[in-house]
Amino acid sequence: MKALDPEALNALVGKMLGDLGGAFSVPTVRIGYRLGLFHSLHMDGSATAAQLAKRLGLAERYVREWALAQAANGYITFDEASGQFGLSAEQAMVFAAEDSPVYLRGAFDLVAAMIEGEPKVEHGFRTGAGVVWGESAGCLFCAVGAFFRPGYVNSIVQAWLPAIEGLVARLDAGAKVADIGCGVGFSTLLMAQAFPNSRFIGYDFHAPSIEQANAHALAHGVQDRVRFEVAPAKAIGDRDFDLVTMFDCLHDMGDPRGCAKHMRTLLKDDGCWMLVEPIAGDTPQIGNPVSRLYYNASTMICVPTSLAQEVGEALGAQAGEATLTAVLRSGGFRHVRRATEGPFNMVLEARP
């Protein structure tokens, strides 16, 4: 048995107290989002617990404890002299500004969904079975959609599409686009709003996601040039697309290589496949906060989802560029490059 290092133990316990504090905050933060507590502090200004409770018609004693918890978290400010709670500009970016690139409501909902799905994933550990997408938790797909939305709002049109040479001009002129694995449709609708001359079809194998996507299209008034269909990637029958996009989904597929081969048949000869995947190295990346998030999410969501499908290759959310490039080339895409990247994603361009 190795000798105990008291300093190392104290450092680990200190780290765990911080981690557990974050974990304990998940239910209280979700309540704050749902009940409009963060929103009120942002839009209506600082307030005492009693004032905040009165604004929202809530019980003051609960609100007071909640506010002190968020102040202890560092998520809201607290002025002891006046008893007022508030939001700094930076805190508002995370907890109140819905189109901020770091608005994290979806992340907290995603944590709750992963905890809800824990028994089914544990069963997978014991048996090797997968967990069917949409069956691990009540609305995992809603949480995933909300988690990715801020990044898509701030990146797809502004950075990712322009990183592909000639693509913006083609979309401006009018292109046919397939957004595969579109989920509830945020990515598809953002592109459709930016490029009104193009036509978009969003595909996903999960029927409840497509139901929500069609409702979103109707609400945004773009149903004349956007439609959503329930279809697994390898079953899509339409052809002659100028662009195929996949946002954060190839690694979740059971047969990504079979998918890549089928994508080649969907594209025009001069078409492009734009693949957005979680940022990752080609060897295990241990010790940075982004890979920590992705490895844990991959254990609870991505790997079980893939294992529930045919082949079940289970690339995981940290597959890395080399592995993804090999998958794309196996499908007949000879030209693959990293077009751009951000703190959470890499964008690969694949052409025949």
Tab-separated table of C-alpha atoms in Angstrom:
chain	number	residue	atom	x	y	z
A	1	MET	CA	0.000	0.000	0.000
A	2	LYS	CA	1.365	3.417	-0.947
A	3	ALA	CA	2.194	5.908	1.785
A	4	LEU	CA	-0.389	8.621	2.316
A	5	ASP	CA	0.611	12.150	1.354
A	6	PRO	CA	-1.378	14.510	3.638
A	7	GLU	CA	-0.877	17.510	1.331
A	8	ALA	CA	-2.114	15.560	-1.681
A	9	LEU	CA	-5.106	14.349	0.337
A	10	ASN	CA	-5.974	17.872	1.460
A	11	ALA	CA	-5.696	19.130	-2.116
A	12	LEU	CA	-7.998	16.341	-3.343
A	13	VAL	CA	-10.559	16.991	-0.606
A	14	GLY	CA	-10.456	20.708	-1.407
A	15	LYS	CA	-11.055	19.932	-5.068
A	16	MET	CA	-13.921	17.611	-4.160
A	17	LEU	CA	-15.578	20.285	-2.008
A	18	GLY	CA	-15.542	22.589	-5.021
A	19	ASP	CA	-16.885	19.877	-7.309
A	20	LEU	CA	-19.622	18.900	-4.870
A	21	GLY	CA	-20.585	22.539	-4.404
A	22	GLY	CA	-21.131	22.719	-8.151
A	23	ALA	CA	-23.120	19.473	-8.116
A	24	PHE	CA	-25.280	20.638	-5.210
A	25	SER	CA	-26.053	23.827	-7.145
A	26	VAL	CA	-27.740	22.032	-10.051
A	27	PRO	CA	-31.273	21.780	-8.603
A	28	THR	CA	-31.240	25.292	-7.126
A	29	VAL	CA	-29.961	26.837	-10.356
A	30	ARG	CA	-32.622	25.013	-12.388
A	31	ILE	CA	-35.293	26.360	-10.035
A	32	GLY	CA	-33.856	29.838	-10.499
A	33	TYR	CA	-34.130	29.530	-14.273
A	34	ARG	CA	-37.638	28.064	-14.268
A	35	LEU	CA	-39.110	30.524	-11.768
A	36	GLY	CA	-37.546	33.562	-13.425
A	37	LEU	CA	-35.352	34.527	-10.484
A	38	PHE	CA	-32.224	35.159	-12.551
A	39	HIS	CA	-34.288	36.869	-15.242
A	40	SER	CA	-35.889	39.247	-12.749
A	41	LEU	CA	-32.558	40.248	-11.230
A	42	HIS	CA	-31.299	40.949	-14.733
A	43	MET	CA	-34.304	42.775	-16.155
A	44	ASP	CA	-35.785	44.432	-13.060
A	45	GLY	CA	-32.597	45.119	-11.139
A	46	SER	CA	-31.143	44.232	-7.763
A	47	ALA	CA	-33.509	43.385	-4.939
A	48	THR	CA	-33.727	42.079	-1.426
A	49	ALA	CA	-35.068	38.567	-1.029
A	50	ALA	CA	-38.429	39.985	0.068
A	51	GLN	CA	-38.607	42.300	-2.954
A	52	LEU	CA	-37.624	39.524	-5.343
A	53	ALA	CA	-40.221	37.178	-3.860
A	54	LYS	CA	-42.931	39.837	-4.168
A	55	ARG	CA	-42.047	40.524	-7.822
A	56	LEU	CA	-42.549	36.898	-8.751
A	57	GLY	CA	-45.274	35.892	-6.309
A	58	LEU	CA	-43.027	33.415	-4.505
A	59	ALA	CA	-42.508	32.468	-0.869
A	60	GLU	CA	-39.937	34.834	0.652
A	61	ARG	CA	-38.267	32.245	2.911
A	62	TYR	CA	-37.478	29.990	-0.034
A	63	VAL	CA	-36.264	32.905	-2.133
A	64	ARG	CA	-33.973	34.130	0.653
A	65	GLU	CA	-32.284	30.738	1.017
A	66	TRP	CA	-32.030	30.346	-2.749
A	67	ALA	CA	-30.441	33.782	-3.133
A	68	LEU	CA	-27.899	33.110	-0.401
A	69	ALA	CA	-27.066	29.793	-2.070
A	70	GLN	CA	-26.469	31.492	-5.418
A	71	ALA	CA	-24.359	34.186	-3.768
A	72	ALA	CA	-22.302	31.447	-2.112
A	73	ASN	CA	-21.981	29.810	-5.534
A	74	GLY	CA	-20.703	33.085	-6.972
A	75	TYR	CA	-23.613	33.078	-9.423
A	76	ILE	CA	-25.233	36.293	-8.153
A	77	THR	CA	-23.922	39.243	-6.148
A	78	PHE	CA	-24.851	40.114	-2.550
A	79	ASP	CA	-24.450	43.460	-0.824
A	80	GLU	CA	-24.521	42.709	2.888
A	81	ALA	CA	-25.134	46.325	3.903
A	82	SER	CA	-28.307	46.716	1.857
A	83	GLY	CA	-29.329	43.061	1.748
A	84	GLN	CA	-29.707	43.293	-2.015
A	85	PHE	CA	-28.947	40.552	-4.516
A	86	GLY	CA	-28.074	41.247	-8.140
A	87	LEU	CA	-26.345	40.075	-11.300
A	88	SER	CA	-23.060	41.385	-12.630
A	89	ALA	CA	-22.719	41.801	-16.388
A	90	GLU	CA	-20.673	38.603	-16.510
A	91	GLN	CA	-23.171	36.621	-14.432
A	92	ALA	CA	-25.981	37.832	-16.675
A	93	MET	CA	-24.184	36.336	-19.694
A	94	VAL	CA	-24.378	32.899	-18.068
A	95	PHE	CA	-27.729	33.043	-16.287
A	96	ALA	CA	-29.985	35.551	-18.071
A	97	ALA	CA	-28.944	36.518	-21.623
A	98	GLU	CA	-30.461	33.691	-23.687
A	99	ASP	CA	-28.488	34.444	-26.865
A	100	SER	CA	-25.165	34.769	-25.055
A	101	PRO	CA	-22.557	32.231	-26.214
A	102	VAL	CA	-22.136	31.178	-22.565
A	103	TYR	CA	-25.799	30.973	-21.537
A	104	LEU	CA	-25.775	27.686	-19.641
A	105	ARG	CA	-29.348	26.838	-18.738
A	106	GLY	CA	-29.234	23.820	-21.019
A	107	ALA	CA	-26.090	22.531	-19.309
A	108	PHE	CA	-27.824	22.350	-15.924
A	109	ASP	CA	-30.810	20.566	-17.478
A	110	LEU	CA	-28.411	18.165	-19.161
A	111	VAL	CA	-26.843	17.256	-15.809
A	112	ALA	CA	-30.281	16.483	-14.397
A	113	ALA	CA	-31.121	14.320	-17.414
A	114	MET	CA	-27.874	12.371	-17.014
A	115	ILE	CA	-28.674	11.687	-13.364
A	116	GLU	CA	-32.185	10.567	-14.311
A	117	GLY	CA	-30.712	8.156	-16.850
A	118	GLU	CA	-28.123	6.733	-14.452
A	119	PRO	CA	-29.898	3.388	-13.761
A	120	LYS	CA	-30.165	2.562	-17.460
A	121	VAL	CA	-26.522	3.417	-18.113
A	122	GLU	CA	-25.481	1.324	-15.104
A	123	HIS	CA	-27.416	-1.567	-16.620
A	124	GLY	CA	-25.361	-1.031	-19.776
A	125	PHE	CA	-22.141	-1.313	-17.765
A	126	ARG	CA	-23.297	-4.711	-16.467
A	127	THR	CA	-24.609	-6.095	-19.764
A	128	GLY	CA	-22.924	-4.190	-22.586
A	129	ALA	CA	-26.340	-3.070	-23.848
A	130	GLY	CA	-26.956	0.428	-25.143
A	131	VAL	CA	-29.559	2.968	-24.100
A	132	VAL	CA	-31.926	4.077	-26.851
A	133	TRP	CA	-31.855	7.826	-27.560
A	134	GLY	CA	-34.881	9.443	-25.957
A	135	GLU	CA	-35.429	6.630	-23.455
A	136	SER	CA	-32.747	7.369	-20.866
A	137	ALA	CA	-34.515	10.403	-19.376
A	138	GLY	CA	-37.785	12.288	-19.713
A	139	CYS	CA	-36.504	14.982	-22.049
A	140	LEU	CA	-32.823	14.434	-22.633
A	141	PHE	CA	-33.261	15.574	-26.229
A	142	CYS	CA	-34.740	18.885	-25.020
A	143	ALA	CA	-31.769	19.453	-22.712
A	144	VAL	CA	-29.273	18.588	-25.454
A	145	GLY	CA	-30.968	21.003	-27.836
A	146	ALA	CA	-30.911	23.784	-25.244
A	147	PHE	CA	-27.285	23.041	-24.352
A	148	PHE	CA	-26.041	23.410	-27.938
A	149	ARG	CA	-28.291	26.314	-28.958
A	150	PRO	CA	-26.108	29.208	-27.622
A	151	GLY	CA	-23.063	27.908	-29.489
A	152	TYR	CA	-25.052	27.495	-32.680
A	153	VAL	CA	-26.599	30.978	-32.401
A	154	ASN	CA	-23.150	32.534	-32.114
A	155	SER	CA	-21.107	30.316	-34.451
A	156	ILE	CA	-22.914	28.630	-37.345
A	157	VAL	CA	-23.577	31.679	-39.516
A	158	GLN	CA	-20.841	33.915	-38.085
A	159	ALA	CA	-17.864	31.515	-38.162
A	160	TRP	CA	-18.461	27.930	-39.212
A	161	LEU	CA	-20.148	28.320	-42.613
A	162	PRO	CA	-17.770	31.142	-43.699
A	163	ALA	CA	-14.808	28.860	-42.917
A	164	ILE	CA	-15.773	26.723	-45.947
A	165	GLU	CA	-14.474	28.452	-49.082
A	166	GLY	CA	-17.238	29.620	-51.420
A	167	LEU	CA	-20.032	28.233	-49.257
A	168	VAL	CA	-21.648	31.479	-48.127
A	169	ALA	CA	-21.921	32.700	-51.741
A	170	ARG	CA	-23.495	29.401	-52.736
A	171	LEU	CA	-26.024	29.616	-49.901
A	172	ASP	CA	-26.800	33.238	-50.777
A	173	ALA	CA	-27.498	32.243	-54.368
A	174	GLY	CA	-29.693	29.316	-53.389
A	175	ALA	CA	-28.557	25.859	-52.312
A	176	LYS	CA	-30.144	22.591	-51.286
A	177	VAL	CA	-29.072	21.652	-47.754
A	178	ALA	CA	-29.551	18.571	-45.593
A	179	ASP	CA	-29.059	19.040	-41.850
A	180	ILE	CA	-28.725	15.492	-40.549
A	181	GLY	CA	-29.171	14.706	-36.884
A	182	CYS	CA	-30.938	18.056	-36.559
A	183	GLY	CA	-32.642	17.291	-33.249
A	184	VAL	CA	-35.237	19.940	-32.424
A	185	GLY	CA	-34.106	22.013	-35.401
A	186	PHE	CA	-32.154	24.939	-33.964
A	187	SER	CA	-29.237	24.534	-36.370
A	188	THR	CA	-31.478	24.142	-39.419
A	189	LEU	CA	-33.583	27.189	-38.604
A	190	LEU	CA	-30.573	29.413	-37.959
A	191	MET	CA	-29.217	28.608	-41.410
A	192	ALA	CA	-32.619	29.052	-43.038
A	193	GLN	CA	-33.097	32.481	-41.470
A	194	ALA	CA	-29.653	33.593	-42.663
A	195	PHE	CA	-30.016	32.277	-46.221
A	196	PRO	CA	-33.585	32.802	-47.477
A	197	ASN	CA	-32.771	31.738	-51.048
A	198	SER	CA	-31.715	28.244	-49.965
A	199	ARG	CA	-33.884	25.262	-49.088
A	200	PHE	CA	-33.316	23.099	-46.027
A	201	ILE	CA	-34.369	19.619	-44.949
A	202	GLY	CA	-33.687	18.550	-41.377
A	203	TYR	CA	-33.481	14.834	-40.648
A	204	ASP	CA	-33.427	12.988	-37.327
A	205	PHE	CA	-34.278	9.446	-36.343
A	206	HIS	CA	-36.074	10.632	-33.181
A	207	ALA	CA	-39.734	11.400	-33.928
A	208	PRO	CA	-40.424	13.624	-30.861
A	209	SER	CA	-37.468	15.845	-31.854
A	210	ILE	CA	-38.836	16.230	-35.371
A	211	GLU	CA	-42.264	17.079	-33.974
A	212	GLN	CA	-40.694	19.948	-32.008
A	213	ALA	CA	-38.610	21.006	-35.014
A	214	ASN	CA	-41.682	21.312	-37.221
A	215	ALA	CA	-43.398	23.387	-34.525
A	216	HIS	CA	-40.358	25.679	-34.401
A	217	ALA	CA	-40.399	26.077	-38.190
A	218	LEU	CA	-44.052	27.065	-38.089
A	219	ALA	CA	-43.454	29.534	-35.239
A	220	HIS	CA	-40.604	31.169	-37.169
A	221	GLY	CA	-42.606	31.366	-40.413
A	222	VAL	CA	-40.064	29.468	-42.524
A	223	GLN	CA	-42.076	26.339	-43.294
A	224	ASP	CA	-42.140	27.346	-46.978
A	225	ARG	CA	-38.414	26.597	-47.328
A	226	VAL	CA	-37.697	24.306	-44.382
A	227	ARG	CA	-39.086	20.882	-43.672
A	228	PHE	CA	-38.204	18.220	-41.148
A	229	GLU	CA	-38.443	14.466	-41.623
A	230	VAL	CA	-38.018	11.427	-39.410
A	231	ALA	CA	-35.244	9.332	-40.953
A	232	PRO	CA	-32.034	7.604	-39.862
A	233	ALA	CA	-29.000	8.999	-41.654
A	234	LYS	CA	-28.491	5.887	-43.794
A	235	ALA	CA	-32.146	5.820	-44.872
A	236	ILE	CA	-32.328	9.289	-46.418
A	237	GLY	CA	-33.513	8.910	-49.995
A	238	ASP	CA	-33.230	12.454	-51.338
A	239	ARG	CA	-30.188	13.369	-53.441
A	240	ASP	CA	-28.252	16.195	-55.103
A	241	PHE	CA	-27.532	18.277	-52.008
A	242	ASP	CA	-25.091	21.142	-52.283
A	243	LEU	CA	-24.341	20.893	-48.578
A	244	VAL	CA	-24.786	18.299	-45.862
A	245	THR	CA	-24.318	19.425	-42.277
A	246	MET	CA	-24.031	17.410	-39.080
A	247	PHE	CA	-23.774	19.166	-35.753
A	248	ASP	CA	-22.494	17.165	-32.783
A	249	CYS	CA	-24.063	13.882	-33.823
A	250	LEU	CA	-21.815	11.651	-35.970
A	251	HIS	CA	-20.055	10.257	-32.887
A	252	ASP	CA	-23.489	9.248	-31.475
A	253	MET	CA	-24.322	7.080	-34.492
A	254	GLY	CA	-24.022	3.334	-34.348
A	255	ASP	CA	-22.488	3.031	-37.819
A	256	PRO	CA	-20.604	6.261	-38.592
A	257	ARG	CA	-18.639	4.615	-41.436
A	258	GLY	CA	-21.800	3.374	-43.116
A	259	CYS	CA	-23.227	6.843	-42.615
A	260	ALA	CA	-20.187	8.407	-44.304
A	261	LYS	CA	-20.617	6.147	-47.343
A	262	HIS	CA	-24.263	7.148	-47.601
A	263	MET	CA	-23.425	10.845	-47.291
A	264	ARG	CA	-21.283	10.526	-50.400
A	265	THR	CA	-24.354	9.403	-52.361
A	266	LEU	CA	-26.427	12.370	-51.156
A	267	LEU	CA	-24.060	15.095	-52.355
A	268	LYS	CA	-23.547	16.611	-55.746
A	269	ASP	CA	-20.062	15.984	-57.141
A	270	ASP	CA	-19.046	19.494	-56.117
A	271	GLY	CA	-20.936	19.368	-52.826
A	272	CYS	CA	-19.564	19.622	-49.315
A	273	TRP	CA	-20.128	17.859	-46.018
A	274	MET	CA	-19.587	20.147	-43.017
A	275	LEU	CA	-19.117	18.143	-39.858
A	276	VAL	CA	-19.110	19.822	-36.424
A	277	GLU	CA	-17.809	17.637	-33.612
A	278	PRO	CA	-16.625	18.216	-30.039
A	279	ILE	CA	-13.072	19.516	-29.839
A	280	ALA	CA	-10.688	16.691	-28.930
A	281	GLY	CA	-7.108	15.559	-29.327
A	282	ASP	CA	-5.961	12.390	-31.030
A	283	THR	CA	-4.798	10.968	-27.704
A	284	PRO	CA	-6.696	11.036	-24.382
A	285	GLN	CA	-6.880	14.594	-23.093
A	286	ILE	CA	-6.825	14.434	-19.312
A	287	GLY	CA	-6.681	17.519	-17.132
A	288	ASN	CA	-8.583	20.197	-19.064
A	289	PRO	CA	-12.137	21.264	-18.160
A	290	VAL	CA	-13.623	20.814	-21.639
A	291	SER	CA	-12.500	17.199	-22.022
A	292	ARG	CA	-13.723	16.532	-18.489
A	293	LEU	CA	-17.217	17.645	-19.447
A	294	TYR	CA	-17.168	15.699	-22.698
A	295	TYR	CA	-15.819	12.428	-21.283
A	296	ASN	CA	-18.474	12.398	-18.565
A	297	ALA	CA	-21.277	13.284	-20.991
A	298	SER	CA	-19.964	10.676	-23.409
A	299	THR	CA	-20.092	7.990	-20.726
A	300	MET	CA	-23.694	8.806	-19.876
A	301	ILE	CA	-25.094	9.729	-23.305
A	302	CYS	CA	-22.941	9.282	-26.412
A	303	VAL	CA	-21.519	5.786	-25.914
A	304	PRO	CA	-24.824	4.269	-24.667
A	305	THR	CA	-26.696	5.869	-27.579
A	306	SER	CA	-24.324	4.400	-30.168
A	307	LEU	CA	-24.299	0.968	-28.538
A	308	ALA	CA	-28.097	0.836	-28.845
A	309	GLN	CA	-27.844	1.043	-32.655
A	310	GLU	CA	-26.608	-1.320	-35.359
A	311	VAL	CA	-22.823	-1.836	-35.420
A	312	GLY	CA	-22.439	0.234	-32.225
A	313	GLU	CA	-18.977	1.611	-32.984
A	314	ALA	CA	-19.296	4.058	-30.073
A	315	LEU	CA	-16.762	6.651	-31.171
A	316	GLY	CA	-17.562	8.729	-28.097
A	317	ALA	CA	-17.566	12.504	-27.800
A	318	GLN	CA	-13.757	12.664	-27.750
A	319	ALA	CA	-13.020	10.727	-30.932
A	320	GLY	CA	-10.408	13.203	-32.204
A	321	GLU	CA	-9.660	14.566	-35.655
A	322	ALA	CA	-7.570	11.626	-36.865
A	323	THR	CA	-10.306	9.094	-36.091
A	324	LEU	CA	-13.021	11.265	-37.607
A	325	THR	CA	-10.940	11.885	-40.732
A	326	ALA	CA	-10.461	8.135	-41.176
A	327	VAL	CA	-14.235	7.649	-40.892
A	328	LEU	CA	-14.884	10.312	-43.535
A	329	ARG	CA	-12.279	8.940	-45.925
A	330	SER	CA	-13.709	5.434	-45.561
A	331	GLY	CA	-16.900	6.871	-47.030
A	332	GLY	CA	-15.182	8.136	-50.176
A	333	PHE	CA	-14.290	11.670	-49.101
A	334	ARG	CA	-10.738	12.218	-50.333
A	335	HIS	CA	-10.372	15.825	-49.209
A	336	VAL	CA	-10.808	16.385	-45.476
A	337	ARG	CA	-9.525	19.345	-43.500
A	338	ARG	CA	-10.159	21.162	-40.252
A	339	ALA	CA	-11.809	24.362	-41.467
A	340	THR	CA	-11.967	26.102	-38.095
A	341	GLU	CA	-12.372	25.449	-34.398
A	342	GLY	CA	-13.601	27.025	-31.181
A	343	PRO	CA	-13.260	26.280	-27.484
A	344	PHE	CA	-15.833	23.467	-27.661
A	345	ASN	CA	-15.985	22.310	-31.287
A	346	MET	CA	-13.952	21.531	-34.389
A	347	VAL	CA	-15.376	21.991	-37.893
A	348	LEU	CA	-14.305	19.513	-40.553
A	349	GLU	CA	-14.851	20.030	-44.277
A	350	ALA	CA	-15.164	16.882	-46.382
A	351	ARG	CA	-15.363	16.773	-50.173
A	352	PRO	CA	-15.359	13.868	-52.659
